[in-house]
């Protein structure tokens, strides 16, 4: 249901050739909160991260060629981005502070973020290649999931 809602809106907003390129890719719906959402849309945040205690999406379930649909938490779909690079971390092997040291500037997260994520076991870092802003639109999303593979 969500996939067709999003596909219909993208087909209306994008040139046909652009939309056809997207159709051959795997689509993910990412839910984003402020202020990180604005930082990302303004190209200040260049890496999106997802930390978890379990091996849940997008950990090991996303590839460089996939598309991430950007939806504001409790709000509308605002755009999508293509992926430049993905790195997966097992945090029982890699210390979370080494990720902080290496990527803090690109992640644009507040200091308290690191304390909130200290018990995470897995991390996915998604380097954003380019963002396409869309005319915002609503979709029928239910539940608390912050990452969904759509197709």
Tab-separated table of N, CA and C in Angstrom:
chain	number	residue	atom	x	y	z
A	1	UNK	N	0.822	-1.197	0.000
A	1	UNK	CA	0.000	0.000	0.000
A	1	UNK	C	0.869	1.265	0.000
A	2	UNK	N	1.817	1.333	0.947
A	2	UNK	CA	2.676	2.524	1.003
A	2	UNK	C	3.501	2.664	-0.268
A	3	UNK	N	4.006	1.517	-0.772
A	3	UNK	CA	4.822	1.567	-1.982
A	3	UNK	C	4.036	2.201	-3.125
A	4	UNK	N	2.798	1.762	-3.337
A	4	UNK	CA	2.018	2.300	-4.457
A	4	UNK	C	1.668	3.772	-4.236
A	5	UNK	N	1.397	4.172	-2.992
A	5	UNK	CA	1.134	5.593	-2.708
A	5	UNK	C	2.349	6.448	-3.078
A	6	UNK	N	3.520	5.973	-2.668
A	6	UNK	CA	4.754	6.717	-2.932
A	6	UNK	C	5.064	6.699	-4.431
A	7	UNK	N	4.944	5.528	-5.052
A	7	UNK	CA	5.230	5.413	-6.484
A	7	UNK	C	4.320	6.330	-7.302
A	8	UNK	N	3.039	6.378	-6.949
A	8	UNK	CA	2.104	7.244	-7.677
A	8	UNK	C	2.520	8.707	-7.581
A	9	UNK	N	2.931	9.134	-6.385
A	9	UNK	CA	3.358	10.524	-6.195
A	9	UNK	C	4.665	10.815	-6.928
A	10	UNK	N	5.606	9.890	-6.880
A	10	UNK	CA	6.877	10.100	-7.588
A	10	UNK	C	6.646	10.160	-9.098
A	11	UNK	N	5.758	9.301	-9.600
A	11	UNK	CA	5.468	9.287	-11.036
A	11	UNK	C	4.885	10.627	-11.487
A	12	UNK	N	4.112	11.269	-10.636
A	12	UNK	CA	3.516	12.562	-10.964
A	12	UNK	C	4.537	13.700	-10.911
A	13	UNK	N	5.529	13.563	-10.003
A	13	UNK	CA	6.446	14.671	-9.757
A	13	UNK	C	7.751	14.607	-10.539
A	14	UNK	N	8.150	13.441	-10.968
A	14	UNK	CA	9.462	13.286	-11.615
A	14	UNK	C	9.319	13.119	-13.123
A	15	UNK	N	10.368	13.507	-13.866
A	15	UNK	CA	10.368	13.182	-15.295
A	15	UNK	C	10.273	11.660	-15.461
A	16	UNK	N	9.621	11.227	-16.503
A	16	UNK	CA	9.381	9.802	-16.727
A	16	UNK	C	10.669	8.987	-16.692
A	17	UNK	N	11.728	9.497	-17.311
A	17	UNK	CA	13.001	8.764	-17.356
A	17	UNK	C	13.593	8.597	-15.946
A	18	UNK	N	13.453	9.625	-15.113
A	18	UNK	CA	13.953	9.574	-13.732
A	18	UNK	C	13.171	8.542	-12.936
A	19	UNK	N	11.858	8.569	-13.072
A	19	UNK	CA	11.009	7.626	-12.343
A	19	UNK	C	11.309	6.190	-12.785
A	20	UNK	N	11.533	5.976	-14.070
A	20	UNK	CA	11.839	4.633	-14.566
A	20	UNK	C	13.136	4.097	-13.972
A	21	UNK	N	14.127	4.966	-13.789
A	21	UNK	CA	15.389	4.548	-13.151
A	21	UNK	C	15.136	4.069	-11.722
A	22	UNK	N	14.260	4.786	-11.018
A	22	UNK	CA	13.966	4.437	-9.616
A	22	UNK	C	13.231	3.106	-9.502
A	23	UNK	N	12.412	2.804	-10.484
A	23	UNK	CA	11.596	1.586	-10.414
A	23	UNK	C	12.436	0.314	-10.368
A	24	UNK	N	13.656	0.378	-10.866
A	24	UNK	CA	14.529	-0.801	-10.878
A	24	UNK	C	15.329	-0.968	-9.591
A	25	UNK	N	15.095	-0.098	-8.621
A	25	UNK	CA	15.874	-0.117	-7.387
A	25	UNK	C	15.008	-0.554	-6.205
A	26	UNK	N	15.670	-0.962	-5.123
A	26	UNK	CA	14.959	-1.265	-3.882
A	26	UNK	C	14.705	0.042	-3.151
A	27	UNK	N	13.484	0.211	-2.674
A	27	UNK	CA	13.093	1.434	-1.966
A	27	UNK	C	12.970	1.146	-0.474
A	28	UNK	N	13.475	2.082	0.315
A	28	UNK	CA	13.359	2.034	1.769
A	28	UNK	C	12.627	3.296	2.205
A	29	UNK	N	11.793	3.180	3.221
A	29	UNK	CA	11.163	4.343	3.830
A	29	UNK	C	11.880	4.602	5.136
A	30	UNK	N	12.529	5.753	5.241
A	30	UNK	CA	13.193	6.153	6.472
A	30	UNK	C	12.373	7.249	7.136
A	31	UNK	N	12.181	7.118	8.444
A	31	UNK	CA	11.461	8.127	9.221
A	31	UNK	C	12.511	8.971	9.929
A	32	UNK	N	12.389	10.295	9.795
A	32	UNK	CA	13.409	11.212	10.291
A	32	UNK	C	12.788	12.256	11.218
A	33	UNK	N	13.545	12.648	12.236
A	33	UNK	CA	13.088	13.654	13.192
A	33	UNK	C	13.976	14.892	13.108
A	34	UNK	N	13.465	15.960	13.651
A	34	UNK	CA	14.245	17.201	13.730
A	34	UNK	C	15.200	17.132	14.914
A	35	UNK	N	16.333	17.814	14.869
A	35	UNK	CA	16.770	18.714	13.811
A	35	UNK	C	17.507	18.006	12.667
A	36	UNK	N	17.735	16.695	12.822
A	36	UNK	CA	18.522	15.966	11.810
A	36	UNK	C	17.880	16.018	10.431
A	37	UNK	N	16.546	16.002	10.381
A	37	UNK	CA	15.855	16.057	9.092
A	37	UNK	C	16.219	17.335	8.341
A	38	UNK	N	16.134	18.476	9.011
A	38	UNK	CA	16.476	19.754	8.362
A	38	UNK	C	17.941	19.805	7.974
A	39	UNK	N	18.816	19.295	8.840
A	39	UNK	CA	20.246	19.264	8.513
A	39	UNK	C	20.483	18.442	7.245
A	40	UNK	N	19.785	17.329	7.127
A	40	UNK	CA	19.929	16.475	5.951
A	40	UNK	C	19.399	17.172	4.700
A	41	UNK	N	18.215	17.763	4.794
A	41	UNK	CA	17.612	18.425	3.634
A	41	UNK	C	18.432	19.642	3.189
A	42	UNK	N	19.171	20.244	4.130
A	42	UNK	CA	20.044	21.391	3.824
A	42	UNK	C	21.467	20.966	3.444
A	43	UNK	N	21.706	19.667	3.315
A	43	UNK	CA	23.002	19.105	2.904
A	43	UNK	C	24.104	19.305	3.947
A	44	UNK	N	23.742	19.618	5.184
A	44	UNK	CA	24.733	19.737	6.261
A	44	UNK	C	25.033	18.351	6.839
A	45	UNK	N	23.996	17.534	6.999
A	45	UNK	CA	24.134	16.156	7.466
A	45	UNK	C	24.342	15.290	6.231
A	46	UNK	N	25.507	14.664	6.131
A	46	UNK	CA	25.827	13.900	4.925
A	46	UNK	C	25.860	12.390	5.159
A	47	UNK	N	25.712	11.974	6.419
A	47	UNK	CA	25.635	10.553	6.754
A	47	UNK	C	24.443	10.337	7.674
A	48	UNK	N	23.593	9.415	7.288
A	48	UNK	CA	22.476	8.992	8.141
A	48	UNK	C	22.920	7.746	8.883
A	49	UNK	N	22.551	7.634	10.155
A	49	UNK	CA	22.938	6.468	10.944
A	49	UNK	C	21.703	5.812	11.541
A	50	UNK	N	21.783	4.520	11.689
A	50	UNK	CA	20.766	3.751	12.399
A	50	UNK	C	21.501	2.803	13.335
A	51	UNK	N	21.216	2.930	14.629
A	51	UNK	CA	21.813	2.094	15.660
A	51	UNK	C	20.715	1.218	16.247
A	52	UNK	N	21.066	-0.037	16.587
A	52	UNK	CA	20.055	-0.937	17.141
A	52	UNK	C	20.703	-2.002	18.022
A	53	UNK	N	19.874	-2.605	18.868
A	53	UNK	CA	20.335	-3.715	19.712
A	53	UNK	C	20.266	-5.033	18.954
A	54	UNK	N	19.419	-5.094	17.932
A	54	UNK	CA	19.235	-6.308	17.137
A	54	UNK	C	19.561	-6.025	15.674
A	55	UNK	N	19.698	-7.095	14.903
A	55	UNK	CA	19.993	-6.954	13.475
A	55	UNK	C	18.701	-6.649	12.710
A	56	UNK	N	18.209	-5.413	12.852
A	56	UNK	CA	16.989	-5.000	12.161
A	56	UNK	C	17.344	-4.074	11.001
A	57	UNK	N	16.383	-3.908	10.089
A	57	UNK	CA	16.607	-3.018	8.936
A	57	UNK	C	16.992	-1.631	9.407
A	58	UNK	N	17.963	-1.014	8.749
A	58	UNK	CA	18.561	-1.420	7.480
A	58	UNK	C	19.841	-2.252	7.610
A	59	UNK	N	20.211	-2.686	8.818
A	59	UNK	CA	21.469	-3.409	9.003
A	59	UNK	C	21.533	-4.627	8.070
A	60	UNK	N	22.542	-4.631	7.201
A	60	UNK	CA	22.783	-5.690	6.214
A	60	UNK	C	21.609	-5.915	5.253
A	61	UNK	N	20.712	-4.919	5.126
A	61	UNK	CA	19.557	-5.080	4.231
A	61	UNK	C	19.418	-3.896	3.280
A	62	UNK	N	20.495	-3.157	3.112
A	62	UNK	CA	20.494	-2.004	2.216
A	62	UNK	C	21.782	-2.039	1.410
A	63	UNK	N	21.702	-1.582	0.165
A	63	UNK	CA	22.895	-1.567	-0.684
A	63	UNK	C	23.061	-0.188	-1.318
A	64	UNK	N	24.209	0.011	-1.908
A	64	UNK	CA	24.560	1.299	-2.501
A	64	UNK	C	23.552	1.757	-3.547
A	65	UNK	N	22.935	0.854	-4.267
A	65	UNK	CA	22.027	1.226	-5.350
A	65	UNK	C	20.592	1.506	-4.899
A	66	UNK	N	20.308	1.322	-3.619
A	66	UNK	CA	18.946	1.513	-3.122
A	66	UNK	C	18.589	2.994	-3.005
A	67	UNK	N	17.293	3.242	-2.848
A	67	UNK	CA	16.745	4.592	-2.690
A	67	UNK	C	16.104	4.685	-1.302
A	68	UNK	N	16.332	5.791	-0.615
A	68	UNK	CA	15.706	6.017	0.691
A	68	UNK	C	14.700	7.151	0.562
A	69	UNK	N	13.444	6.821	0.804
A	69	UNK	CA	12.369	7.804	0.797
A	69	UNK	C	12.399	8.507	2.157
A	70	UNK	N	12.378	9.842	2.147
A	70	UNK	CA	12.502	10.647	3.370
A	70	UNK	C	11.113	11.058	3.844
A	71	UNK	N	10.716	10.566	5.026
A	71	UNK	CA	9.441	10.947	5.614
A	71	UNK	C	9.681	11.571	6.981
A	72	UNK	N	9.062	12.702	7.217
A	72	UNK	CA	9.153	13.346	8.522
A	72	UNK	C	8.309	12.558	9.514
A	73	UNK	N	8.849	12.333	10.705
A	73	UNK	CA	8.103	11.631	11.740
A	73	UNK	C	6.785	12.355	12.007
A	74	UNK	N	5.677	11.637	11.863
A	74	UNK	CA	4.356	12.233	12.064
A	74	UNK	C	3.930	13.177	10.958
A	75	UNK	N	4.696	13.223	9.875
A	75	UNK	CA	4.416	14.185	8.807
A	75	UNK	C	4.438	13.558	7.429
A	76	UNK	N	4.848	14.356	6.472
A	76	UNK	CA	4.762	13.987	5.067
A	76	UNK	C	6.082	13.467	4.508
A	77	UNK	N	5.990	12.852	3.345
A	77	UNK	CA	7.178	12.487	2.570
A	77	UNK	C	7.703	13.782	1.948
A	78	UNK	N	9.019	14.020	2.098
A	78	UNK	CA	9.621	15.279	1.649
A	78	UNK	C	10.586	15.115	0.480
A	79	UNK	N	11.027	13.884	0.239
A	79	UNK	CA	11.995	13.665	-0.821
A	79	UNK	C	12.563	12.264	-0.756
A	80	UNK	N	13.684	12.085	-1.431
A	80	UNK	CA	14.393	10.809	-1.362
A	80	UNK	C	15.873	11.084	-1.597
A	81	UNK	N	16.691	10.111	-1.207
A	81	UNK	CA	18.109	10.257	-1.511
A	81	UNK	C	18.683	8.975	-2.074
A	82	UNK	N	19.742	9.191	-2.854
A	82	UNK	CA	20.535	8.083	-3.355
A	82	UNK	C	21.720	7.908	-2.416
A	83	UNK	N	22.325	6.758	-2.474
A	83	UNK	CA	23.357	6.373	-1.513
A	83	UNK	C	24.729	6.339	-2.171
A	84	UNK	N	25.682	6.969	-1.511
A	84	UNK	CA	27.066	6.959	-1.996
A	84	UNK	C	27.816	5.741	-1.459
A	85	UNK	N	27.608	5.431	-0.174
A	85	UNK	CA	28.364	4.349	0.469
A	85	UNK	C	27.612	3.910	1.725
A	86	UNK	N	27.757	2.642	2.074
A	86	UNK	CA	27.158	2.108	3.300
A	86	UNK	C	28.228	1.360	4.075
A	87	UNK	N	28.226	1.552	5.386
A	87	UNK	CA	29.144	0.821	6.252
A	87	UNK	C	28.339	0.236	7.409
A	88	UNK	N	28.547	-1.061	7.662
A	88	UNK	CA	27.885	-1.745	8.766
A	88	UNK	C	28.916	-1.996	9.862
A	89	UNK	N	28.498	-1.798	11.111
A	89	UNK	CA	29.391	-2.030	12.249
A	89	UNK	C	28.734	-2.976	13.244
A	90	UNK	N	29.510	-3.946	13.689
A	90	UNK	CA	29.133	-4.763	14.831
A	90	UNK	C	29.791	-4.074	16.026
A	91	UNK	N	28.968	-3.516	16.898
A	91	UNK	CA	29.504	-2.692	17.992
A	91	UNK	C	30.059	-3.517	19.151
A	92	UNK	N	30.009	-4.851	19.024
A	92	UNK	CA	30.723	-5.684	19.998
A	92	UNK	C	32.194	-5.779	19.587
A	93	UNK	N	32.462	-5.391	18.325
A	93	UNK	CA	33.836	-5.404	17.797
A	93	UNK	C	34.382	-3.982	17.672
A	94	UNK	N	33.569	-3.072	17.162
A	94	UNK	CA	33.964	-1.674	16.968
A	94	UNK	C	33.342	-0.827	18.071
A	95	UNK	N	34.143	-0.028	18.729
A	95	UNK	CA	33.638	0.833	19.799
A	95	UNK	C	32.847	1.995	19.207
A	96	UNK	N	31.699	2.259	19.796
A	96	UNK	CA	30.835	3.333	19.308
A	96	UNK	C	31.558	4.687	19.326
A	97	UNK	N	32.475	4.865	20.273
A	97	UNK	CA	33.205	6.145	20.358
A	97	UNK	C	34.133	6.341	19.162
A	98	UNK	N	34.602	5.256	18.571
A	98	UNK	CA	35.431	5.397	17.364
A	98	UNK	C	34.573	5.888	16.196
A	99	UNK	N	33.306	5.484	16.158
A	99	UNK	CA	32.382	5.988	15.134
A	99	UNK	C	32.127	7.469	15.381
A	100	UNK	N	31.914	7.811	16.646
A	100	UNK	CA	31.708	9.224	17.006
A	100	UNK	C	32.909	10.062	16.566
A	101	UNK	N	34.099	9.601	16.892
A	101	UNK	CA	35.316	10.354	16.544
A	101	UNK	C	35.468	10.536	15.034
A	102	UNK	N	35.145	9.506	14.283
A	102	UNK	CA	35.369	9.535	12.842
A	102	UNK	C	34.274	10.284	12.071
A	103	UNK	N	33.001	10.195	12.546
A	103	UNK	CA	31.876	10.684	11.742
A	103	UNK	C	31.006	11.750	12.412
A	104	UNK	N	31.419	12.255	13.538
A	104	UNK	CA	30.579	13.192	14.302
A	104	UNK	C	30.103	14.385	13.467
A	105	UNK	N	30.994	14.975	12.709
A	105	UNK	CA	30.642	16.155	11.912
A	105	UNK	C	29.595	15.814	10.854
A	106	UNK	N	29.783	14.710	10.151
A	106	UNK	CA	28.876	14.312	9.071
A	106	UNK	C	27.509	13.850	9.583
A	107	UNK	N	27.465	13.317	10.822
A	107	UNK	CA	26.215	12.807	11.386
A	107	UNK	C	25.314	13.916	11.952
A	108	UNK	N	25.910	15.022	12.399
A	108	UNK	CA	25.136	16.163	12.921
A	108	UNK	C	24.171	15.755	14.029
A	109	UNK	N	24.634	14.967	14.983
A	109	UNK	CA	23.772	14.584	16.100
A	109	UNK	C	24.222	15.293	17.377
A	110	UNK	N	23.288	15.466	18.296
A	110	UNK	CA	23.590	16.116	19.569
A	110	UNK	C	24.435	15.187	20.448
A	111	UNK	N	25.126	15.746	21.387
A	111	UNK	CA	26.000	14.981	22.276
A	111	UNK	C	25.237	13.863	22.998
A	112	UNK	N	23.994	14.138	23.418
A	112	UNK	CA	23.233	13.129	24.164
A	112	UNK	C	22.875	11.899	23.312
A	113	UNK	N	22.930	12.046	22.007
A	113	UNK	CA	22.678	10.925	21.099
A	113	UNK	C	23.578	9.744	21.433
A	114	UNK	N	24.853	10.027	21.680
A	114	UNK	CA	25.821	8.958	21.912
A	114	UNK	C	25.514	8.203	23.193
A	115	UNK	N	25.052	8.893	24.216
A	115	UNK	CA	24.644	8.222	25.450
A	115	UNK	C	23.410	7.361	25.238
A	116	UNK	N	22.489	7.853	24.411
A	116	UNK	CA	21.267	7.092	24.120
A	116	UNK	C	21.567	5.819	23.331
A	117	UNK	N	22.626	5.830	22.574
A	117	UNK	CA	22.955	4.687	21.701
A	117	UNK	C	24.023	3.775	22.290
A	118	UNK	N	24.473	4.042	23.502
A	118	UNK	CA	25.613	3.302	24.057
A	118	UNK	C	25.375	1.798	24.210
A	119	UNK	N	24.118	1.365	24.308
A	119	UNK	CA	23.825	-0.070	24.440
A	119	UNK	C	23.528	-0.743	23.105
A	120	UNK	N	23.684	-0.019	22.019
A	120	UNK	CA	23.445	-0.596	20.694
A	120	UNK	C	24.503	-1.645	20.379
A	121	UNK	N	24.096	-2.648	19.617
A	121	UNK	CA	25.002	-3.720	19.193
A	121	UNK	C	25.410	-3.585	17.721
A	122	UNK	N	24.575	-2.851	16.955
A	122	UNK	CA	24.798	-2.752	15.511
A	122	UNK	C	24.600	-1.318	15.048
A	123	UNK	N	25.335	-0.939	14.016
A	123	UNK	CA	25.194	0.397	13.433
A	123	UNK	C	25.289	0.301	11.916
A	124	UNK	N	24.460	1.104	11.269
A	124	UNK	CA	24.494	1.238	9.816
A	124	UNK	C	24.727	2.708	9.515
A	125	UNK	N	25.781	3.013	8.771
A	125	UNK	CA	26.058	4.389	8.360
A	125	UNK	C	25.831	4.481	6.858
A	126	UNK	N	24.964	5.405	6.476
A	126	UNK	CA	24.558	5.557	5.084
A	126	UNK	C	25.011	6.928	4.596
A	127	UNK	N	25.998	6.937	3.718
A	127	UNK	CA	26.496	8.193	3.174
A	127	UNK	C	25.570	8.644	2.045
A	128	UNK	N	25.032	9.843	2.194
A	128	UNK	CA	24.059	10.388	1.259
A	128	UNK	C	24.774	10.935	0.036
A	129	UNK	N	24.353	10.479	-1.147
A	129	UNK	CA	24.944	10.956	-2.390
A	129	UNK	C	24.227	12.219	-2.855
A	130	UNK	N	22.927	12.126	-3.087
A	130	UNK	CA	22.181	13.314	-3.495
A	130	UNK	C	20.745	13.203	-3.013
A	131	UNK	N	20.189	14.344	-2.673
A	131	UNK	CA	18.814	14.420	-2.182
A	131	UNK	C	17.957	15.078	-3.259
A	132	UNK	N	16.809	14.484	-3.504
A	132	UNK	CA	15.819	15.074	-4.401
A	132	UNK	C	14.637	15.500	-3.534
A	133	UNK	N	14.383	16.803	-3.506
A	133	UNK	CA	13.254	17.322	-2.729
A	133	UNK	C	11.991	17.198	-3.571
A	134	UNK	N	10.915	16.821	-2.914
A	134	UNK	CA	9.633	16.637	-3.590
A	134	UNK	C	8.608	17.605	-3.022
A	135	UNK	N	7.530	17.783	-3.750
A	135	UNK	CA	6.374	18.482	-3.206
A	135	UNK	C	5.833	17.550	-2.124
A	136	UNK	N	5.791	17.988	-0.849
A	136	UNK	CA	5.398	17.077	0.238
A	136	UNK	C	4.042	16.414	0.000
A	137	UNK	N	3.957	15.139	0.405
A	137	UNK	CA	2.692	14.410	0.302
A	137	UNK	C	2.543	13.427	1.456
A	138	UNK	N	1.314	13.146	1.793
A	138	UNK	CA	0.994	12.226	2.888
A	138	UNK	C	0.911	10.795	2.368
A	139	UNK	N	1.259	9.853	3.263
A	139	UNK	CA	1.057	8.437	2.976
A	139	UNK	C	0.378	7.821	4.196
A	140	UNK	N	-0.187	6.661	3.990
A	140	UNK	CA	-0.888	5.957	5.052
A	140	UNK	C	0.078	5.002	5.743
A	141	UNK	N	0.884	5.530	6.685
A	141	UNK	CA	1.834	4.699	7.425
A	141	UNK	C	1.311	4.506	8.836
A	142	UNK	N	1.285	3.260	9.265
A	142	UNK	CA	0.870	2.924	10.626
A	142	UNK	C	2.051	2.299	11.351
A	143	UNK	N	2.065	2.422	12.671
A	143	UNK	CA	3.084	1.750	13.463
A	143	UNK	C	4.274	2.637	13.781
A	144	UNK	N	5.172	2.072	14.562
A	144	UNK	CA	6.311	2.817	15.099
A	144	UNK	C	7.622	2.536	14.370
A	145	UNK	N	7.601	1.712	13.337
A	145	UNK	CA	8.837	1.396	12.629
A	145	UNK	C	9.457	2.657	12.055
A	146	UNK	N	10.772	2.766	12.179
A	146	UNK	CA	11.464	3.936	11.631
A	146	UNK	C	12.216	3.610	10.341
A	147	UNK	N	12.167	2.342	9.930
A	147	UNK	CA	12.798	1.932	8.681
A	147	UNK	C	12.012	0.776	8.094
A	148	UNK	N	11.554	0.911	6.864
A	148	UNK	CA	10.749	-0.128	6.225
A	148	UNK	C	11.270	-0.351	4.811
A	149	UNK	N	11.487	-1.604	4.436
A	149	UNK	CA	11.810	-1.929	3.049
A	149	UNK	C	10.470	-2.012	2.316
A	150	UNK	N	10.334	-1.216	1.263
A	150	UNK	CA	9.037	-1.086	0.603
A	150	UNK	C	8.789	-2.077	-0.525
A	151	UNK	N	9.832	-2.532	-1.193
A	151	UNK	CA	9.611	-3.449	-2.323
A	151	UNK	C	10.683	-4.511	-2.389
